[in-house]
Short mmCIF file of N, CA and C in Angstrom, two decimals:
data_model
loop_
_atom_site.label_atom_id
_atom_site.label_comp_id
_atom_site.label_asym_id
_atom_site.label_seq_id
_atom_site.Cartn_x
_atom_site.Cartn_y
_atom_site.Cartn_z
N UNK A 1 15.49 31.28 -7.48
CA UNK A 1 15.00 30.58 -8.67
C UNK A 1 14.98 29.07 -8.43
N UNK A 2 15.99 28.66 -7.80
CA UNK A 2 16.18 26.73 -7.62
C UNK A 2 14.99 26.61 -6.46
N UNK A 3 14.59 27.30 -5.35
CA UNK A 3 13.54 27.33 -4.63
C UNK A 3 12.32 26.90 -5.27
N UNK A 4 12.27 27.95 -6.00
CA UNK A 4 10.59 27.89 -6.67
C UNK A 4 10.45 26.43 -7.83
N UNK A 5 11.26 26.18 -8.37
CA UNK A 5 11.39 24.96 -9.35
C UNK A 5 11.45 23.08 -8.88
N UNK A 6 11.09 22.76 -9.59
CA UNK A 6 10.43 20.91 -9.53
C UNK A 6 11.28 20.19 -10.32
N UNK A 7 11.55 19.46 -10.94
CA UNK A 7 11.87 18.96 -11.48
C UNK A 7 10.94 17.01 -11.55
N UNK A 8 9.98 17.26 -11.91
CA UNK A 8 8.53 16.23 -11.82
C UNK A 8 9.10 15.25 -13.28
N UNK A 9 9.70 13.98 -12.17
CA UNK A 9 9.97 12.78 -13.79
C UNK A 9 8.64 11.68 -13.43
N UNK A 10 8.21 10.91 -14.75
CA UNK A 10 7.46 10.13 -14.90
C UNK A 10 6.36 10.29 -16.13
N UNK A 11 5.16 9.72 -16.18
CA UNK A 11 4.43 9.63 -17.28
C UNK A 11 3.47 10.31 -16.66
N UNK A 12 3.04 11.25 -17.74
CA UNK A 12 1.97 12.78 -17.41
C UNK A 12 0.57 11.56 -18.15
N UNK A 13 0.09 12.12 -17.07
CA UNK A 13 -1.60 10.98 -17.29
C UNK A 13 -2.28 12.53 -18.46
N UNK A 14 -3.26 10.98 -19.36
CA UNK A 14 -3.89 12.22 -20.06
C UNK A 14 -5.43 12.10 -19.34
N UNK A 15 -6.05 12.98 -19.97
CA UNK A 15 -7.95 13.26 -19.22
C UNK A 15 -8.41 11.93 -20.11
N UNK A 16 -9.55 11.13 -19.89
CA UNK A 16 -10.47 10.13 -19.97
C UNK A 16 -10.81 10.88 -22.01
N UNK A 17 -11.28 12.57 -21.41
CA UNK A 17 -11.12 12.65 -23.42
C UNK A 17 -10.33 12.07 -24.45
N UNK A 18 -9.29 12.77 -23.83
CA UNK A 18 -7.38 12.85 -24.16
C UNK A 18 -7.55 11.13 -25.00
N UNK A 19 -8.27 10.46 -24.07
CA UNK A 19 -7.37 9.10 -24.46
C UNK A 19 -8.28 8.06 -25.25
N UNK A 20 -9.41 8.72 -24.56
CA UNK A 20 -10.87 8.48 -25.99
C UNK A 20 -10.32 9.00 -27.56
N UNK A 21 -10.44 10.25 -27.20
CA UNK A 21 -9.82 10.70 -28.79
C UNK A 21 -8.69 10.20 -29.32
N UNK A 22 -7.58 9.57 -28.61
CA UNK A 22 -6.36 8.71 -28.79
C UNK A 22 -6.46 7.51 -29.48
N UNK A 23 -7.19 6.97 -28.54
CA UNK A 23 -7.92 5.48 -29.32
C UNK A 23 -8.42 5.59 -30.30
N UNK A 24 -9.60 6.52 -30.42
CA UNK A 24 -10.69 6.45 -31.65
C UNK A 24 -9.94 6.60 -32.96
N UNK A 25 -8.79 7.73 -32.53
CA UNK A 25 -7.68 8.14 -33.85
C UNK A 25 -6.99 6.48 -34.46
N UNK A 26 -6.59 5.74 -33.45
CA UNK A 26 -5.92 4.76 -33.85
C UNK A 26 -6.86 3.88 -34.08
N UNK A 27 -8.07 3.39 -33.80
CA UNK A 27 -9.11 2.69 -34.49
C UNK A 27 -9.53 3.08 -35.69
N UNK A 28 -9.68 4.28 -36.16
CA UNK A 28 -9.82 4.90 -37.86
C UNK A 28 -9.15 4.02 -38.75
N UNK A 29 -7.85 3.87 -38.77
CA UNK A 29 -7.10 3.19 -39.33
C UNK A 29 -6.95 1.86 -39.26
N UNK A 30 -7.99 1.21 -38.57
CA UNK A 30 -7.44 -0.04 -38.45
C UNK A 30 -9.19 -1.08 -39.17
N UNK A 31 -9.05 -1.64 -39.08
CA UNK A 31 -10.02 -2.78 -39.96
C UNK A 31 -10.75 -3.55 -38.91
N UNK A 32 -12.08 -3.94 -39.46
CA UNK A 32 -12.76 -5.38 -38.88
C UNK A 32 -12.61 -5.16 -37.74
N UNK A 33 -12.73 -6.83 -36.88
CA UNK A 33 -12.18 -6.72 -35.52
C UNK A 33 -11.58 -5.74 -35.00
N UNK A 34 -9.98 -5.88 -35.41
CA UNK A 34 -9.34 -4.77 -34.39
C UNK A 34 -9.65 -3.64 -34.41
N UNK A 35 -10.49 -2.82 -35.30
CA UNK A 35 -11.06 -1.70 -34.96
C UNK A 35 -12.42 -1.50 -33.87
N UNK A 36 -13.19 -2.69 -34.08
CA UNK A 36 -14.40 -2.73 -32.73
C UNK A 36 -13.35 -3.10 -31.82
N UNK A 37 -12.31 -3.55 -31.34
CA UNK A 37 -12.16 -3.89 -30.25
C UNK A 37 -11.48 -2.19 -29.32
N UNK A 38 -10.35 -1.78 -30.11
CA UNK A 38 -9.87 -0.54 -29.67
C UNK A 38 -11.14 0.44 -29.60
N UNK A 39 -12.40 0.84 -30.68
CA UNK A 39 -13.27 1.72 -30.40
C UNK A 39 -13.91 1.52 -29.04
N UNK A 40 -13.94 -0.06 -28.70
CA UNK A 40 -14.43 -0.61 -27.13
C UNK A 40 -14.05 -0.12 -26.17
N UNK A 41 -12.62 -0.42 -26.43
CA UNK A 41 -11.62 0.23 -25.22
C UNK A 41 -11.50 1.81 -25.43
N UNK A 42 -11.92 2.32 -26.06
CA UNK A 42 -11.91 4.08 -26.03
C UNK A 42 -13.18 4.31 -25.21
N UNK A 43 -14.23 3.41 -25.47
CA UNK A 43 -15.37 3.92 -25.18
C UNK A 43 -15.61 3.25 -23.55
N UNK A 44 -14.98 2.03 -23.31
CA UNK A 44 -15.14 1.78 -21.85
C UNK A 44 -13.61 2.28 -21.25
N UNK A 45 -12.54 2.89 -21.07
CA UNK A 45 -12.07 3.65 -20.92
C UNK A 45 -10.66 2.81 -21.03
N UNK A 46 -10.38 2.03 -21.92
CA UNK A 46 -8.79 1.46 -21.88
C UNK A 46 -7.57 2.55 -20.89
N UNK A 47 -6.82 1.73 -20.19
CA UNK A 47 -5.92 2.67 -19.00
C UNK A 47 -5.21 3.38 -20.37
N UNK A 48 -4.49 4.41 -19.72
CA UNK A 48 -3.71 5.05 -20.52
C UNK A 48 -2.34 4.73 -19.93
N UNK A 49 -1.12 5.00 -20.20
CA UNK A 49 0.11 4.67 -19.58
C UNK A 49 0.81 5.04 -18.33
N UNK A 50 0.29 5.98 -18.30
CA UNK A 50 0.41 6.78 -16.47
C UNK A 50 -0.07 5.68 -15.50
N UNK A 51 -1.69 5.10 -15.56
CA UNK A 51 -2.47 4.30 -15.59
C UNK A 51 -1.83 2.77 -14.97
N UNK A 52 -1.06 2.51 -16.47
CA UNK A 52 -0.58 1.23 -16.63
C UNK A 52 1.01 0.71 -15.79
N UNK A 53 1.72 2.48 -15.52
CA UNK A 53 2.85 2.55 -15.02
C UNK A 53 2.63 1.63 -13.77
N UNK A 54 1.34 2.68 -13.26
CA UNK A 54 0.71 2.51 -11.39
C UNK A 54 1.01 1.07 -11.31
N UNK A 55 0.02 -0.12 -12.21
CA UNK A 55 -0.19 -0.98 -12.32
C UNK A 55 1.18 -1.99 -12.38
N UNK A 56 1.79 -1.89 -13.20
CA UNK A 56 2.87 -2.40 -13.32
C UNK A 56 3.82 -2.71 -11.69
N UNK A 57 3.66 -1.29 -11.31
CA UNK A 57 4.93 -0.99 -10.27
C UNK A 57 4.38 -1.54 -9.34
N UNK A 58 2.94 -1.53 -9.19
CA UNK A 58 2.44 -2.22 -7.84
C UNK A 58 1.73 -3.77 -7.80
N UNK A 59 1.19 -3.98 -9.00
CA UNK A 59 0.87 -5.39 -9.45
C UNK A 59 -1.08 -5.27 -9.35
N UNK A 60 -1.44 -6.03 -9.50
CA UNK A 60 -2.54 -6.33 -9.89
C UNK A 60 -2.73 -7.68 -9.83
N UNK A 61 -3.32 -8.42 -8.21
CA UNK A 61 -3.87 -9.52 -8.02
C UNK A 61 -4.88 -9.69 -9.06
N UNK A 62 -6.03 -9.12 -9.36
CA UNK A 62 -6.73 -9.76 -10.26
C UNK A 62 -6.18 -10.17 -11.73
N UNK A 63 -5.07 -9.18 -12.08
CA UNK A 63 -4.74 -9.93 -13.01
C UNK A 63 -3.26 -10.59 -13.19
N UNK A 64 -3.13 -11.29 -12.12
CA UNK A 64 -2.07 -12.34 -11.78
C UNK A 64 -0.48 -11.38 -12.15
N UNK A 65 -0.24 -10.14 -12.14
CA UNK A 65 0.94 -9.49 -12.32
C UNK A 65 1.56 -8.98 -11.31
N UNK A 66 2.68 -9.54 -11.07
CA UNK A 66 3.45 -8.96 -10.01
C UNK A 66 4.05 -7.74 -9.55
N UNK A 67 4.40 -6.76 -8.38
CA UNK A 67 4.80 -6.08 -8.66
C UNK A 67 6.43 -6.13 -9.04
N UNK A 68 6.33 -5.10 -9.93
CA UNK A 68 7.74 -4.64 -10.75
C UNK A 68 8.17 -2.75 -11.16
N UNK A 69 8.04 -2.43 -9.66
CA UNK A 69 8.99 -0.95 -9.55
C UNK A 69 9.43 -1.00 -10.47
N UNK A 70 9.58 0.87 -10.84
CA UNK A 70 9.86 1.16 -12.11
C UNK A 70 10.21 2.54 -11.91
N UNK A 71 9.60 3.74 -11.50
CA UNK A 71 10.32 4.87 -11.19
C UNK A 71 11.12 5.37 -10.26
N UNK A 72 10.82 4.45 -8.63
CA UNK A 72 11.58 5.15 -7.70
C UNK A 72 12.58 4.27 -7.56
N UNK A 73 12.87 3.17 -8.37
CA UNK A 73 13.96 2.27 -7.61
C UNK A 73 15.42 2.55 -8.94
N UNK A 74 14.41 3.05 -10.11
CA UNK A 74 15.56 3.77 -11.03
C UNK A 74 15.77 5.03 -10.78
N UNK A 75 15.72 5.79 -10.22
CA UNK A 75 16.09 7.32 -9.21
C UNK A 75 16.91 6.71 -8.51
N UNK A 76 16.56 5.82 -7.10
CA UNK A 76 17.31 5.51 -6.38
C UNK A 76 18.81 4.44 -6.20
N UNK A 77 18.59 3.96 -7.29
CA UNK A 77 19.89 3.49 -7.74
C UNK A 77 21.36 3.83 -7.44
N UNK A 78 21.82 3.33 -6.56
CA UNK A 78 23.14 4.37 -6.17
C UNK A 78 23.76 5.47 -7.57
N UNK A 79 23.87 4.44 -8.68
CA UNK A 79 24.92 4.99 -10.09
C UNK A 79 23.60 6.10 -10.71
N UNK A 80 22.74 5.69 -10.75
CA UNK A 80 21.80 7.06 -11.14
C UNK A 80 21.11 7.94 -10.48
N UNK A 81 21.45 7.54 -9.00
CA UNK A 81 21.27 9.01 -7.90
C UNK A 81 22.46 10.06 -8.36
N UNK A 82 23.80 9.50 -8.32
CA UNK A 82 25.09 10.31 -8.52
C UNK A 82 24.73 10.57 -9.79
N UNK A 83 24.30 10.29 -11.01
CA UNK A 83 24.42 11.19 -12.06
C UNK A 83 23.03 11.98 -11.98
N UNK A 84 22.30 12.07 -11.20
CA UNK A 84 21.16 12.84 -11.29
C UNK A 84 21.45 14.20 -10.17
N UNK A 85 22.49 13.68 -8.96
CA UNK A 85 22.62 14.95 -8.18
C UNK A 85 23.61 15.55 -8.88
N UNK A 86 24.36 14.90 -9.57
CA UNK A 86 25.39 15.75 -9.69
C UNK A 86 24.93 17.29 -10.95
N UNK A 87 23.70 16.63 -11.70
CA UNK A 87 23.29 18.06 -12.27
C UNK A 87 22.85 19.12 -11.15
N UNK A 88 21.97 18.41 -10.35
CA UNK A 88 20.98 19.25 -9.25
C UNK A 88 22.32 20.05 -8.61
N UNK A 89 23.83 19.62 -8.21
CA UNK A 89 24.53 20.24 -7.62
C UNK A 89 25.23 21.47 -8.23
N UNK A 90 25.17 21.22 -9.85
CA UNK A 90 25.77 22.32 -10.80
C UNK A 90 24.40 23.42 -10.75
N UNK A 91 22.83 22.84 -10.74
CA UNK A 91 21.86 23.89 -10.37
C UNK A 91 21.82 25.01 -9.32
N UNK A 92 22.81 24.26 -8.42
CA UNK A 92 22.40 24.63 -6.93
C UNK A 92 23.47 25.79 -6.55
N UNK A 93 24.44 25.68 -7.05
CA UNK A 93 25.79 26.24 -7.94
C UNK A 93 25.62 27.23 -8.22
N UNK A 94 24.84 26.81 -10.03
CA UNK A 94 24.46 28.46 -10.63
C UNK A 94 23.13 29.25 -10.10
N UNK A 95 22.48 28.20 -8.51
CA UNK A 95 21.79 29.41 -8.31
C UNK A 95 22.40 30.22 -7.32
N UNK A 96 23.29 29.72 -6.38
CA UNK A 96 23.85 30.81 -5.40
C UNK A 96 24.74 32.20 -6.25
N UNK A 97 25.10 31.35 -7.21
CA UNK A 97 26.12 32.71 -8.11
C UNK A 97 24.36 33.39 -9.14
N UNK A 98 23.36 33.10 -8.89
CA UNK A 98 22.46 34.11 -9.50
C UNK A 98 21.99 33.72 -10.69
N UNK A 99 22.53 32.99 -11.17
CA UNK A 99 22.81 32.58 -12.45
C UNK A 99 21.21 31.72 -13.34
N UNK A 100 20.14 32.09 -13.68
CA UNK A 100 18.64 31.74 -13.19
C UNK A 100 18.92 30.95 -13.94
N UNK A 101 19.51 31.29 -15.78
CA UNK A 101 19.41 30.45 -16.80
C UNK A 101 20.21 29.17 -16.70
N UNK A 102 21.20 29.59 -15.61
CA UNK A 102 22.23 28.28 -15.52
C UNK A 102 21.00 27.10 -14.35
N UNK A 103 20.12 27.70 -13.45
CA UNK A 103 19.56 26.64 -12.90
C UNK A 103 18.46 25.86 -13.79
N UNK A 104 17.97 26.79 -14.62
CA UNK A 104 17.25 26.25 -15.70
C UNK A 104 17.60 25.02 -16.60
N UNK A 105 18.47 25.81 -16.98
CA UNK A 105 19.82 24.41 -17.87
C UNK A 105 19.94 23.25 -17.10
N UNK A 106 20.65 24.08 -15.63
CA UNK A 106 20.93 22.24 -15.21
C UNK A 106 19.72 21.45 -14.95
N UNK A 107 18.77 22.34 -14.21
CA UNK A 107 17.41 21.26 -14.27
C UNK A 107 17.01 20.80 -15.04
N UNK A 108 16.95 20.89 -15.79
CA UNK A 108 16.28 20.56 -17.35
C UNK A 108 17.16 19.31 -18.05
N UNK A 109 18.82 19.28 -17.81
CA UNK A 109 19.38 18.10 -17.61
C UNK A 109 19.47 17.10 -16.75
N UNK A 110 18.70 17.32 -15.01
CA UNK A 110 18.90 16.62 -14.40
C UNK A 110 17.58 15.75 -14.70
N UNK A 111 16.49 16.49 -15.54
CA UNK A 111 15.17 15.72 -16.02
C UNK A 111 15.65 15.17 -17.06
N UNK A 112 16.36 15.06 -17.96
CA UNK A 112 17.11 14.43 -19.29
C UNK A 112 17.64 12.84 -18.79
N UNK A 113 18.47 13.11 -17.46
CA UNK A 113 19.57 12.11 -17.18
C UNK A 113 18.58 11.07 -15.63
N UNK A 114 17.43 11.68 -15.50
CA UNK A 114 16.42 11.28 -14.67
C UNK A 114 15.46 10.15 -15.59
N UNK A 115 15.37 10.84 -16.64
CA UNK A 115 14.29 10.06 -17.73
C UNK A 115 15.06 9.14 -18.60
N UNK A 116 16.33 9.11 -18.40
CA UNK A 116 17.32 7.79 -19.52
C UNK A 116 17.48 7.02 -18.39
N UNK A 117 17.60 7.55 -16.98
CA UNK A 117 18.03 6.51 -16.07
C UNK A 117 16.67 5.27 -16.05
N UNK A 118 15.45 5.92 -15.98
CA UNK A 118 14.15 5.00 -15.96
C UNK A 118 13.78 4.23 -17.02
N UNK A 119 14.50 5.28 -18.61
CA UNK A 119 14.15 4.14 -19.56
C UNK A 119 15.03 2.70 -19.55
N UNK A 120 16.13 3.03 -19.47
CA UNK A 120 17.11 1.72 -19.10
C UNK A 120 16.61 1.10 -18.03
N UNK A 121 16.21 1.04 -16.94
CA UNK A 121 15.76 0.60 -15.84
C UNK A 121 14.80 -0.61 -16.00
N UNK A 122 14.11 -0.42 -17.43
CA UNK A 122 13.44 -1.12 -17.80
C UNK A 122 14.19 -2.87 -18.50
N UNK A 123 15.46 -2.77 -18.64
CA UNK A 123 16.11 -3.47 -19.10
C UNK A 123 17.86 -3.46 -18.58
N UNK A 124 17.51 -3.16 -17.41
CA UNK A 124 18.34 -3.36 -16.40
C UNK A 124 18.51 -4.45 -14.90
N UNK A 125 19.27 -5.46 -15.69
CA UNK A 125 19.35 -6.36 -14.48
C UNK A 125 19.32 -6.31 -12.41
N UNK A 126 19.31 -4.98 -12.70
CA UNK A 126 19.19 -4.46 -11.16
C UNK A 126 18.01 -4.21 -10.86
N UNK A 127 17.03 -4.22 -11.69
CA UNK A 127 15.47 -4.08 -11.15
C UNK A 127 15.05 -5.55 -10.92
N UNK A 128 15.56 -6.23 -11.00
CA UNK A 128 15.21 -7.85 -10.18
C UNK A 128 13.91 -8.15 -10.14
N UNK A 129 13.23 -7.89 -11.70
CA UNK A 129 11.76 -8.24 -11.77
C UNK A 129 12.15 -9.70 -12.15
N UNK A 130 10.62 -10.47 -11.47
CA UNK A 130 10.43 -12.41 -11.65
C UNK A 130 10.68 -12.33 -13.22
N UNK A 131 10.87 -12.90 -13.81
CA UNK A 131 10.77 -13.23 -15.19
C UNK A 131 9.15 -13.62 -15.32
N UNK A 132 9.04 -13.32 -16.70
CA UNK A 132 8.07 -13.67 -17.63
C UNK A 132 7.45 -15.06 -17.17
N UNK A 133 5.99 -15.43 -17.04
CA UNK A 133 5.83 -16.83 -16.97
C UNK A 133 5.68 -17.54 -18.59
N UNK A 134 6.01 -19.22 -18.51
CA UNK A 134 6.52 -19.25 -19.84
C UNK A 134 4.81 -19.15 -20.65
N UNK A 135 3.61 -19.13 -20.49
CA UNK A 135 2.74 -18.58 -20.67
C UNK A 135 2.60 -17.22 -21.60
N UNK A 136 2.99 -16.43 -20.90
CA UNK A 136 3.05 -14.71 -21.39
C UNK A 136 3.86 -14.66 -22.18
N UNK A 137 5.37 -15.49 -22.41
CA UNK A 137 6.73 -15.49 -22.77
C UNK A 137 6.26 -16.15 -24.22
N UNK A 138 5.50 -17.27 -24.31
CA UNK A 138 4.38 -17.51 -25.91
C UNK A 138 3.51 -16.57 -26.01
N UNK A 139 2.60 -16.00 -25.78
CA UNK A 139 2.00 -15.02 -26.18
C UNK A 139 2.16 -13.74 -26.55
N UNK A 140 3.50 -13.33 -26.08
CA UNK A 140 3.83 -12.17 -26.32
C UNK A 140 4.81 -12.51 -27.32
N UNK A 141 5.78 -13.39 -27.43
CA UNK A 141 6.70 -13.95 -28.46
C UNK A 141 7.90 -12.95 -27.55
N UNK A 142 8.33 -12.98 -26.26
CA UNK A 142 9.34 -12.15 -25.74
C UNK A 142 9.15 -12.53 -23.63
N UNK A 143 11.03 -12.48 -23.75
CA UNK A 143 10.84 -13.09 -22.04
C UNK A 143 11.13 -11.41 -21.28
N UNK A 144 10.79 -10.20 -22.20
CA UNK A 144 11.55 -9.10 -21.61
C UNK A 144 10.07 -8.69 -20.74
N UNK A 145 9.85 -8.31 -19.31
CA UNK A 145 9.17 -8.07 -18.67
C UNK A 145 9.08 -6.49 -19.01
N UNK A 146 7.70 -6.27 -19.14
CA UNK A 146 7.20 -4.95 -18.89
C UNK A 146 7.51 -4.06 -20.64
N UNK A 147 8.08 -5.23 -21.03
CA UNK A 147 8.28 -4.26 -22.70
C UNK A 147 7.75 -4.87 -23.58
N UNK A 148 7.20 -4.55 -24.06
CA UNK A 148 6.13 -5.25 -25.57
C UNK A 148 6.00 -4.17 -26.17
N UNK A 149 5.90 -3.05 -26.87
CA UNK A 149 5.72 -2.17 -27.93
C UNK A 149 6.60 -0.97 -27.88
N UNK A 150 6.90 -0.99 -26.68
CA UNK A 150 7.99 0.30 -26.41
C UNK A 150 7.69 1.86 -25.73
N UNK A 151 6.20 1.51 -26.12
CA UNK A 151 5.34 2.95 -25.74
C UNK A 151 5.26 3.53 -24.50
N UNK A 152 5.14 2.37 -23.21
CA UNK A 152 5.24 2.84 -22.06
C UNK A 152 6.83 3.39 -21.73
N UNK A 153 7.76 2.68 -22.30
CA UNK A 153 8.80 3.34 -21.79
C UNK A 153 9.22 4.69 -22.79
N UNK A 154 8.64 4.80 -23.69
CA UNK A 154 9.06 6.28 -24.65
C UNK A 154 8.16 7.05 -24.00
N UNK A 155 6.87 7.10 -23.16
CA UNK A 155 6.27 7.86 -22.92
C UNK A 155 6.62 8.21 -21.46
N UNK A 156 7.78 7.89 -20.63
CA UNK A 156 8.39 8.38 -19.59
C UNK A 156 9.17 9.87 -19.84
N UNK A 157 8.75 10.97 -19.36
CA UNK A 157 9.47 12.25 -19.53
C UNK A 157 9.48 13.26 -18.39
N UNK A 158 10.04 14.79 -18.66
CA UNK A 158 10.17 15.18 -17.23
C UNK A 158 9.23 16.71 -17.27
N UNK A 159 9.10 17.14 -16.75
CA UNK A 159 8.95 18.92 -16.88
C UNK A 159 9.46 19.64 -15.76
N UNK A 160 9.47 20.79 -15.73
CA UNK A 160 10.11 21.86 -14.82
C UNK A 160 8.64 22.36 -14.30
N UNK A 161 8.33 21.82 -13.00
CA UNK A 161 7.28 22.92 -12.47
C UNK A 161 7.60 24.03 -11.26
N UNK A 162 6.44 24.87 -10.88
CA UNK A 162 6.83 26.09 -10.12
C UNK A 162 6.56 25.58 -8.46
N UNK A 163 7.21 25.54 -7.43
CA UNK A 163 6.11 24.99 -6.49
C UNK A 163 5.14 25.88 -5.69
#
């Protein structure tokens, strides 16, 4: 059973529909301007957060953003490798004793304690992102890099796949 199973953390990209129909939903509600501008971005394809993760972690010369890792350097973290193997080792555990539901369980926590390690990561002095330029730091009204609405980091999660 621990053979055949994944344990896949990060942000699940949606289809180009997915995120048309996303937008358009949240442009309904909104007025004037900011509604032509989001129907724009539905219709010329605004990134979605999977999208924006890529971007983030690797940077984007054209648009002057540096890179700032975000999923593999919060995995690899010495303090949240050890709390992430140590589920995989209680999996590994209940699969030699047979135990399918116990590898289930623990995987399913080691995606729990995989996906809090990345959301903190975001506001964790050990990811040693540049600071904010004081530019962005007025415009956004905030010196916290990579967080402005909260969405990219609530939309970090895990699933159990088969391999």
């Amino acid at each position: 059973a621990l053979r055949q199973r994944q344990v896949y953390v990060g942000i699940p990209a949606t289809t180009a529909l997915e995120r048309k129909l996303q937008v358009m939903s949240i442009a309904s509600t909104a007025r004037g301007k900011r509604r032509a501008r989001l129907e724009s971005q539905a219709l010329t394809g605004a990134i979605n957060n999977a999208e924006l993760m890529y971007v983030l972690t690797h940077g984007s010369q054209l648009k002057n953003i540096p890179p700032a890792p975000i999923v593999e350097p919060a995995i690899e973290d010495p303090e949240n490798k050890a709390m992430i193997g140590a589920e995989l080792k209680l999996a590994a555990k209940a699969g030699l004793e047979g135990d399918k539901d116990g590898v289930e369980k623990q995987l399913n926590l080691a995606g729990v304690v995989a996906v809090n390690c990345i959301k903190g990561w975001f506001v964790n002095p050990k990811n040693h992102w540049p600071p904010n330029k004081p530019s962005t730091i007025r415009a956004k009204g905030s010196d916290r890099r990579n967080v402005d609405t909260g969405a990219l980091r609530a939309a970090v999660n895990y699933v159990l796949g088969n391999e």
